[in-house]
Amino acid sequence: MADFQENLNKYADLAVRVGANVQKGQILVVNAPVQSAEFVRMITEKAYNAGASEVRVNWNDEKITRLKYEHAADEVFSESPKWYAGEMTELVEKGAAILHVLAENPDLLKGIKQERIVANQKARGQAMTKYRAYQQADKFSWCLIAVPSPEWADKVFPDAPQEERVQMLWDAIFHTVRVDQDNPVEAWTNHLETLDHKSKVLNEKKYKKLHYIAPGTDLTIELPEGHIWAGGESFNEKGHSFVANMPTEEVFTAPLKTGVNGYVSSTKPLSYGGNIIDRFTISFENGRIVDVKAEEGQKVLEHLVEMDEGSHYLGEVALVPHQSPISDSNILYFNTLFDENASNHLAIGSAYAFCLEGGKEMTQEQLTDHGLNTSVTHVDFMIGSSEMDIFGVMADGTEEPVFKKGNWAF
Amino acid sequence: MADFQENLNKYADLAVRVGANVQKGQILVVNAPVQSAEFVRMITEKAYNAGASEVRVNWNDEKITRLKYEHAADEVFSESPKWYAGEMTELVEKGAAILHVLAENPDLLKGIKQERIVANQKARGQAMTKYRAYQQADKFSWCLIAVPSPEWADKVFPDAPQEERVQMLWDAIFHTVRVDQDNPVEAWTNHLETLDHKSKVLNEKKYKKLHYIAPGTDLTIELPEGHIWAGGESFNEKGHSFVANMPTEEVFTAPLKTGVNGYVSSTKPLSYGGNIIDRFTISFENGRIVDVKAEEGQKVLEHLVEMDEGSHYLGEVALVPHQSPISDSNILYFNTLFDENASNHLAIGSAYAFCLEGGKEMTQEQLTDHGLNTSVTHVDFMIGSSEMDIFGVMADGTEEPVFKKGNWAF
């Protein structure tokens, strides 16, 4: 247990110093489940040590969320969370950093009427429009990390003895976020440099299109003029670095909204809104999703695509080699924060403004004019495998391999 | 443990059915500490079973509160909690019931700069002005209940073995709220009738003044014309009953703001804003507090009185016999919810509008014109003992005993 406490301590350190990178005089907002109280107290103390002016915690509890979805009145789900949205928007306008501590049960909302889930996501998505625009322009620092819950651990390690599952998930998380290394902060510095290097190479290439070939996948994605590949470290409007996802293994950019054609098949289950969508294929014509077929979660996937106009288009193209720490662990997390960092992936929904030259300073209209998608949602799904080849198409039409058999070709 | 779970279940039932008395289609808001999650989930389920349209929980954590008071920037404490206040006010305007689950460490803010505590109480008090006015006019249903925390149990049972203290506090709480009886809901029905009877007797008396005599106490409190004694059950604007405090043993009314003269001494420590005030005497002239002397917590008491203009006057006069269930247990709870129900008490600060004939429909100005005090605060303090006599003075100047040696004279 001494080791565990030490790892927990290092993890909290990493979240505060590298993830959110809390500055002197800055507010830190933590969104966290009640069962992670001990860890959140650690984070709070470290944030004050780093000079935070205030640490606020928005607690949540999945059991109470589940009871709400089961029993609350229909109209509750379409109500705007206007007070929460107003407060969060004001806080980030004041320069607050946001740390999300996730511990999601992938099956939380299994069996719940889809209408309730969709209504809630829409209402929330609309209320958070301004906040999301700030987030997608890197206005403020934010970071997603995860901690185990018993339900999540059951899903990830169903064959392990019950009493060992949570600790196994802790160990797996500690490994993916490099907390099991001697100096995690230094390990992250090196890792972020590696991702930065990959982004630079791709940014010099200025591919016109990417062409994906794999079993069940033949997809061409056009990239907008002035697209920027990003990865690892981000910088908020004040120039302070942060790491939005821990772990992160991806480099990513924005696709041209209307430039996606062909079909693509998932390679990992997608945990979305408390439900699983698995073994699915999505077809595109001129960017728009024209067909979806899922062996599991067909209705959930249909509802996701029907969320709004923008949820019919892609907003992110991300590259992750098949040989990478999370992928090598062969653990299926049923949580996108981990699974997307084990696999090439795409996202349905809004694009990041910082993935376009000058994008951070553009209005939503200007971003649209430059071919970036906008939506109330942004949902990543995994498509990478050891059988995936990706070709980069240059402006002059010549092609070169970017990924071969799931890994970087250069 | 089977017994404990059963008692917990009965307690949750009581809070939902008698305390907040949740109605079909009503929102329930629960304010609760994160460590009471299991109990809050029980309450949530029962509230939905009673037909609640939604259950919302505002979680808190004392350890994070303490870290804030130790480390946050000065200006944080005088910031208005405007989003919280706005949301809560809107919720009660929509008819929500509010359930507060308390688990306060009486020494939570020991050693913290008083300026921070006072600034925070003022900012909160001001932001909640409208909400408080609704509360004091019985517009909405609300209920305070308590659950143990280890720190609180340590304070109440310092001589018991460490590992037994929390369970001892649970048992004590279960006893005071009649959960250890076969049918707690029925026991409450009988108890509320008893309190109602006492109120009726006092309401027929229409005393002009009460005169308190005890060691360290010689105090005359004038009562306003049309004052109403209340106790036990309350009724919200829709006519639904609720019990604002569980336990409750008191009958109470509003004093005439300018009609208090003499001095009164405390008989139990007062846990206020995370600090203890003990062995104190307060002197009044024409209602106004002109002197305070405390052997412990002098500065805390001074700051309480200096909060605003109204905190220089009384807002509540409450009668509790010395022989009563909580008092008989001889347990000092260091928590006003319990200690005030073991003792005659008074409150510094705002008066309840429903303690005046027609008061529920009056504006704050009209209430003031009728002699009721208003303030951002309302803090009860205990003055009863086995040595206290109270005389009721009639309109014609004749006197009769109301309390003799700490107990009802009639």
mmCIF file with all atom_site columns, N, CA, C and O in Angstrom, chain A residues 58-90:
data_model
loop_
_atom_site.group_PDB
_atom_site.id
_atom_site.type_symbol
_atom_site.label_atom_id
_atom_site.label_alt_id
_atom_site.label_comp_id
_atom_site.label_asym_id
_atom_site.label_entity_id
_atom_site.label_seq_id
_atom_site.pdbx_PDB_ins_code
_atom_site.Cartn_x
_atom_site.Cartn_y
_atom_site.Cartn_z
_atom_site.occupancy
_atom_site.B_iso_or_equiv
_atom_site.pdbx_formal_charge
_atom_site.auth_seq_id
_atom_site.auth_comp_id
_atom_site.auth_asym_id
_atom_site.auth_atom_id
_atom_site.pdbx_PDB_model_num
ATOM 1   N N  . ASN A 1 58 ? -16.694 20.197 -8.482  1.00 0.00 ? 58 ASN A N  1
ATOM 2   C CA . ASN A 1 58 ? -18.050 19.787 -8.862  1.00 0.00 ? 58 ASN A CA 1
ATOM 3   C C  . ASN A 1 58 ? -18.104 18.273 -8.756  1.00 0.00 ? 58 ASN A C  1
ATOM 4   O O  . ASN A 1 58 ? -17.543 17.570 -9.592  1.00 0.00 ? 58 ASN A O  1
ATOM 5   N N  . TRP A 1 59 ? -18.764 17.787 -7.703  1.00 0.00 ? 59 TRP A N  1
ATOM 6   C CA . TRP A 1 59 ? -18.819 16.342 -7.482  1.00 0.00 ? 59 TRP A CA 1
ATOM 7   C C  . TRP A 1 59 ? -19.957 15.716 -8.281  1.00 0.00 ? 59 TRP A C  1
ATOM 8   O O  . TRP A 1 59 ? -20.962 16.364 -8.554  1.00 0.00 ? 59 TRP A O  1
ATOM 9   N N  . ASN A 1 60 ? -19.788 14.467 -8.634  1.00 0.00 ? 60 ASN A N  1
ATOM 10  C CA . ASN A 1 60 ? -20.880 13.731 -9.257  1.00 0.00 ? 60 ASN A CA 1
ATOM 11  C C  . ASN A 1 60 ? -20.914 12.315 -8.700  1.00 0.00 ? 60 ASN A C  1
ATOM 12  O O  . ASN A 1 60 ? -19.967 11.867 -8.053  1.00 0.00 ? 60 ASN A O  1
ATOM 13  N N  . ASP A 1 61 ? -22.032 11.643 -8.922  1.00 0.00 ? 61 ASP A N  1
ATOM 14  C CA . ASP A 1 61 ? -22.162 10.269 -8.451  1.00 0.00 ? 61 ASP A CA 1
ATOM 15  C C  . ASP A 1 61 ? -22.967 9.482  -9.471  1.00 0.00 ? 61 ASP A C  1
ATOM 16  O O  . ASP A 1 61 ? -24.127 9.801  -9.746  1.00 0.00 ? 61 ASP A O  1
ATOM 17  N N  . GLU A 1 62 ? -22.350 8.456  -10.027 1.00 0.00 ? 62 GLU A N  1
ATOM 18  C CA . GLU A 1 62 ? -22.996 7.706  -11.111 1.00 0.00 ? 62 GLU A CA 1
ATOM 19  C C  . GLU A 1 62 ? -24.240 6.974  -10.649 1.00 0.00 ? 62 GLU A C  1
ATOM 20  O O  . GLU A 1 62 ? -25.170 6.797  -11.431 1.00 0.00 ? 62 GLU A O  1
ATOM 21  N N  . LYS A 1 63 ? -24.247 6.544  -9.395  1.00 0.00 ? 63 LYS A N  1
ATOM 22  C CA . LYS A 1 63 ? -25.431 5.807  -8.916  1.00 0.00 ? 63 LYS A CA 1
ATOM 23  C C  . LYS A 1 63 ? -26.634 6.734  -8.894  1.00 0.00 ? 63 LYS A C  1
ATOM 24  O O  . LYS A 1 63 ? -27.749 6.335  -9.218  1.00 0.00 ? 63 LYS A O  1
ATOM 25  N N  . ILE A 1 64 ? -26.404 7.988  -8.521  1.00 0.00 ? 64 ILE A N  1
ATOM 26  C CA . ILE A 1 64 ? -27.504 8.952  -8.500  1.00 0.00 ? 64 ILE A CA 1
ATOM 27  C C  . ILE A 1 64 ? -27.880 9.369  -9.932  1.00 0.00 ? 64 ILE A C  1
ATOM 28  O O  . ILE A 1 64 ? -29.051 9.573  -10.244 1.00 0.00 ? 64 ILE A O  1
ATOM 29  N N  . THR A 1 65 ? -26.879 9.420  -10.806 1.00 0.00 ? 65 THR A N  1
ATOM 30  C CA . THR A 1 65 ? -27.160 9.678  -12.223 1.00 0.00 ? 65 THR A CA 1
ATOM 31  C C  . THR A 1 65 ? -28.037 8.570  -12.807 1.00 0.00 ? 65 THR A C  1
ATOM 32  O O  . THR A 1 65 ? -29.008 8.824  -13.512 1.00 0.00 ? 65 THR A O  1
ATOM 33  N N  . ARG A 1 66 ? -27.680 7.330  -12.491 1.00 0.00 ? 66 ARG A N  1
ATOM 34  C CA . ARG A 1 66 ? -28.467 6.194  -12.998 1.00 0.00 ? 66 ARG A CA 1
ATOM 35  C C  . ARG A 1 66 ? -29.915 6.258  -12.484 1.00 0.00 ? 66 ARG A C  1
ATOM 36  O O  . ARG A 1 66 ? -30.869 6.061  -13.260 1.00 0.00 ? 66 ARG A O  1
ATOM 37  N N  . LEU A 1 67 ? -30.081 6.563  -11.192 1.00 0.00 ? 67 LEU A N  1
ATOM 38  C CA . LEU A 1 67 ? -31.439 6.678  -10.617 1.00 0.00 ? 67 LEU A CA 1
ATOM 39  C C  . LEU A 1 67 ? -32.227 7.767  -11.337 1.00 0.00 ? 67 LEU A C  1
ATOM 40  O O  . LEU A 1 67 ? -33.419 7.628  -11.592 1.00 0.00 ? 67 LEU A O  1
ATOM 41  N N  . LYS A 1 68 ? -31.544 8.851  -11.671 1.00 0.00 ? 68 LYS A N  1
ATOM 42  C CA . LYS A 1 68 ? -32.211 9.934  -12.399 1.00 0.00 ? 68 LYS A CA 1
ATOM 43  C C  . LYS A 1 68 ? -32.703 9.441  -13.765 1.00 0.00 ? 68 LYS A C  1
ATOM 44  O O  . LYS A 1 68 ? -33.861 9.665  -14.128 1.00 0.00 ? 68 LYS A O  1
ATOM 45  N N  . TYR A 1 69 ? -31.831 8.766  -14.495 1.00 0.00 ? 69 TYR A N  1
ATOM 46  C CA . TYR A 1 69 ? -32.246 8.277  -15.816 1.00 0.00 ? 69 TYR A CA 1
ATOM 47  C C  . TYR A 1 69 ? -33.372 7.261  -15.722 1.00 0.00 ? 69 TYR A C  1
ATOM 48  O O  . TYR A 1 69 ? -34.211 7.153  -16.603 1.00 0.00 ? 69 TYR A O  1
ATOM 49  N N  . GLU A 1 70 ? -33.399 6.508  -14.623 1.00 0.00 ? 70 GLU A N  1
ATOM 50  C CA . GLU A 1 70 ? -34.464 5.512  -14.461 1.00 0.00 ? 70 GLU A CA 1
ATOM 51  C C  . GLU A 1 70 ? -35.795 6.138  -14.070 1.00 0.00 ? 70 GLU A C  1
ATOM 52  O O  . GLU A 1 70 ? -36.846 5.713  -14.543 1.00 0.00 ? 70 GLU A O  1
ATOM 53  N N  . HIS A 1 71 ? -35.747 7.154  -13.184 1.00 0.00 ? 71 HIS A N  1
ATOM 54  C CA . HIS A 1 71 ? -36.983 7.567  -12.504 1.00 0.00 ? 71 HIS A CA 1
ATOM 55  C C  . HIS A 1 71 ? -37.421 9.003  -12.721 1.00 0.00 ? 71 HIS A C  1
ATOM 56  O O  . HIS A 1 71 ? -38.573 9.332  -12.426 1.00 0.00 ? 71 HIS A O  1
ATOM 57  N N  . ALA A 1 72 ? -36.537 9.896  -13.153 1.00 0.00 ? 72 ALA A N  1
ATOM 58  C CA . ALA A 1 72 ? -36.926 11.311 -13.204 1.00 0.00 ? 72 ALA A CA 1
ATOM 59  C C  . ALA A 1 72 ? -37.970 11.549 -14.297 1.00 0.00 ? 72 ALA A C  1
ATOM 60  O O  . ALA A 1 72 ? -38.182 10.705 -15.170 1.00 0.00 ? 72 ALA A O  1
ATOM 61  N N  . ALA A 1 73 ? -38.622 12.696 -14.208 1.00 0.00 ? 73 ALA A N  1
ATOM 62  C CA . ALA A 1 73 ? -39.648 13.046 -15.201 1.00 0.00 ? 73 ALA A CA 1
ATOM 63  C C  . ALA A 1 73 ? -38.993 13.322 -16.553 1.00 0.00 ? 73 ALA A C  1
ATOM 64  O O  . ALA A 1 73 ? -37.853 13.787 -16.621 1.00 0.00 ? 73 ALA A O  1
ATOM 65  N N  . ASP A 1 74 ? -39.728 13.047 -17.628 1.00 0.00 ? 74 ASP A N  1
ATOM 66  C CA . ASP A 1 74 ? -39.179 13.210 -18.979 1.00 0.00 ? 74 ASP A CA 1
ATOM 67  C C  . ASP A 1 74 ? -38.581 14.595 -19.215 1.00 0.00 ? 74 ASP A C  1
ATOM 68  O O  . ASP A 1 74 ? -37.505 14.734 -19.792 1.00 0.00 ? 74 ASP A O  1
ATOM 69  N N  . GLU A 1 75 ? -39.302 15.629 -18.764 1.00 0.00 ? 75 GLU A N  1
ATOM 70  C CA . GLU A 1 75 ? -38.889 16.991 -19.112 1.00 0.00 ? 75 GLU A CA 1
ATOM 71  C C  . GLU A 1 75 ? -37.547 17.378 -18.486 1.00 0.00 ? 75 GLU A C  1
ATOM 72  O O  . GLU A 1 75 ? -36.888 18.316 -18.947 1.00 0.00 ? 75 GLU A O  1
ATOM 73  N N  . VAL A 1 76 ? -37.149 16.654 -17.457 1.00 0.00 ? 76 VAL A N  1
ATOM 74  C CA . VAL A 1 76 ? -35.885 16.971 -16.766 1.00 0.00 ? 76 VAL A CA 1
ATOM 75  C C  . VAL A 1 76 ? -34.698 16.889 -17.727 1.00 0.00 ? 76 VAL A C  1
ATOM 76  O O  . VAL A 1 76 ? -33.748 17.660 -17.638 1.00 0.00 ? 76 VAL A O  1
ATOM 77  N N  . PHE A 1 77 ? -34.775 15.949 -18.680 1.00 0.00 ? 77 PHE A N  1
ATOM 78  C CA . PHE A 1 77 ? -33.613 15.673 -19.522 1.00 0.00 ? 77 PHE A CA 1
ATOM 79  C C  . PHE A 1 77 ? -33.385 16.717 -20.610 1.00 0.00 ? 77 PHE A C  1
ATOM 80  O O  . PHE A 1 77 ? -32.284 16.848 -21.118 1.00 0.00 ? 77 PHE A O  1
ATOM 81  N N  . SER A 1 78 ? -34.429 17.449 -20.942 1.00 0.00 ? 78 SER A N  1
ATOM 82  C CA . SER A 1 78 ? -34.236 18.482 -21.963 1.00 0.00 ? 78 SER A CA 1
ATOM 83  C C  . SER A 1 78 ? -34.048 19.874 -21.345 1.00 0.00 ? 78 SER A C  1
ATOM 84  O O  . SER A 1 78 ? -33.935 20.861 -22.069 1.00 0.00 ? 78 SER A O  1
ATOM 85  N N  . GLU A 1 79 ? -33.982 19.936 -20.006 1.00 0.00 ? 79 GLU A N  1
ATOM 86  C CA . GLU A 1 79 ? -33.741 21.235 -19.357 1.00 0.00 ? 79 GLU A CA 1
ATOM 87  C C  . GLU A 1 79 ? -32.292 21.654 -19.536 1.00 0.00 ? 79 GLU A C  1
ATOM 88  O O  . GLU A 1 79 ? -31.372 20.865 -19.379 1.00 0.00 ? 79 GLU A O  1
ATOM 89  N N  . SER A 1 80 ? -32.096 22.925 -19.809 1.00 0.00 ? 80 SER A N  1
ATOM 90  C CA . SER A 1 80 ? -30.744 23.447 -19.977 1.00 0.00 ? 80 SER A CA 1
ATOM 91  C C  . SER A 1 80 ? -30.037 23.552 -18.624 1.00 0.00 ? 80 SER A C  1
ATOM 92  O O  . SER A 1 80 ? -30.581 24.109 -17.684 1.00 0.00 ? 80 SER A O  1
ATOM 93  N N  . PRO A 1 81 ? -28.813 23.027 -18.512 1.00 0.00 ? 81 PRO A N  1
ATOM 94  C CA . PRO A 1 81 ? -28.061 23.235 -17.271 1.00 0.00 ? 81 PRO A CA 1
ATOM 95  C C  . PRO A 1 81 ? -27.441 24.633 -17.279 1.00 0.00 ? 81 PRO A C  1
ATOM 96  O O  . PRO A 1 81 ? -26.228 24.797 -17.264 1.00 0.00 ? 81 PRO A O  1
ATOM 97  N N  . LYS A 1 82 ? -28.308 25.637 -17.296 1.00 0.00 ? 82 LYS A N  1
ATOM 98  C CA . LYS A 1 82 ? -27.849 27.009 -17.573 1.00 0.00 ? 82 LYS A CA 1
ATOM 99  C C  . LYS A 1 82 ? -26.982 27.579 -16.462 1.00 0.00 ? 82 LYS A C  1
ATOM 100 O O  . LYS A 1 82 ? -26.052 28.333 -16.724 1.00 0.00 ? 82 LYS A O  1
ATOM 101 N N  . TRP A 1 83 ? -27.282 27.221 -15.205 1.00 0.00 ? 83 TRP A N  1
ATOM 102 C CA . TRP A 1 83 ? -26.479 27.772 -14.104 1.00 0.00 ? 83 TRP A CA 1
ATOM 103 C C  . TRP A 1 83 ? -25.067 27.192 -14.135 1.00 0.00 ? 83 TRP A C  1
ATOM 104 O O  . TRP A 1 83 ? -24.080 27.913 -13.987 1.00 0.00 ? 83 TRP A O  1
ATOM 105 N N  . TYR A 1 84 ? -25.002 25.882 -14.329 1.00 0.00 ? 84 TYR A N  1
ATOM 106 C CA . TYR A 1 84 ? -23.696 25.220 -14.421 1.00 0.00 ? 84 TYR A CA 1
ATOM 107 C C  . TYR A 1 84 ? -22.915 25.781 -15.609 1.00 0.00 ? 84 TYR A C  1
ATOM 108 O O  . TYR A 1 84 ? -21.744 26.149 -15.488 1.00 0.00 ? 84 TYR A O  1
ATOM 109 N N  . ALA A 1 85 ? -23.580 25.862 -16.758 1.00 0.00 ? 85 ALA A N  1
ATOM 110 C CA . ALA A 1 85 ? -22.904 26.348 -17.964 1.00 0.00 ? 85 ALA A CA 1
ATOM 111 C C  . ALA A 1 85 ? -22.452 27.794 -17.773 1.00 0.00 ? 85 ALA A C  1
ATOM 112 O O  . ALA A 1 85 ? -21.331 28.169 -18.149 1.00 0.00 ? 85 ALA A O  1
ATOM 113 N N  . GLY A 1 86 ? -23.316 28.614 -17.167 1.00 0.00 ? 86 GLY A N  1
ATOM 114 C CA . GLY A 1 86 ? -22.967 30.013 -16.934 1.00 0.00 ? 86 GLY A CA 1
ATOM 115 C C  . GLY A 1 86 ? -21.759 30.150 -16.024 1.00 0.00 ? 86 GLY A C  1
ATOM 116 O O  . GLY A 1 86 ? -20.833 30.920 -16.292 1.00 0.00 ? 86 GLY A O  1
ATOM 117 N N  . GLU A 1 87 ? -21.764 29.371 -14.955 1.00 0.00 ? 87 GLU A N  1
ATOM 118 C CA . GLU A 1 87 ? -20.657 29.457 -14.001 1.00 0.00 ? 87 GLU A CA 1
ATOM 119 C C  . GLU A 1 87 ? -19.353 28.962 -14.619 1.00 0.00 ? 87 GLU A C  1
ATOM 120 O O  . GLU A 1 87 ? -18.308 29.596 -14.486 1.00 0.00 ? 87 GLU A O  1
ATOM 121 N N  . MET A 1 88 ? -19.411 27.837 -15.319 1.00 0.00 ? 88 MET A N  1
ATOM 122 C CA . MET A 1 88 ? -18.189 27.288 -15.924 1.00 0.00 ? 88 MET A CA 1
ATOM 123 C C  . MET A 1 88 ? -17.632 28.240 -16.985 1.00 0.00 ? 88 MET A C  1
ATOM 124 O O  . MET A 1 88 ? -16.418 28.439 -17.089 1.00 0.00 ? 88 MET A O  1
ATOM 125 N N  . THR A 1 89 ? -18.521 28.833 -17.770 1.00 0.00 ? 89 THR A N  1
ATOM 126 C CA . THR A 1 89 ? -18.080 29.768 -18.809 1.00 0.00 ? 89 THR A CA 1
ATOM 127 C C  . THR A 1 89 ? -17.411 30.983 -18.169 1.00 0.00 ? 89 THR A C  1
ATOM 128 O O  . THR A 1 89 ? -16.339 31.415 -18.594 1.00 0.00 ? 89 THR A O  1
ATOM 129 N N  . GLU A 1 90 ? -18.029 31.512 -17.111 1.00 0.00 ? 90 GLU A N  1
ATOM 130 C CA . GLU A 1 90 ? -17.440 32.654 -16.410 1.00 0.00 ? 90 GLU A CA 1
ATOM 131 C C  . GLU A 1 90 ? -16.078 32.285 -15.813 1.00 0.00 ? 90 GLU A C  1
ATOM 132 O O  . GLU A 1 90 ? -15.122 33.062 -15.884 1.00 0.00 ? 90 GLU A O  1
#
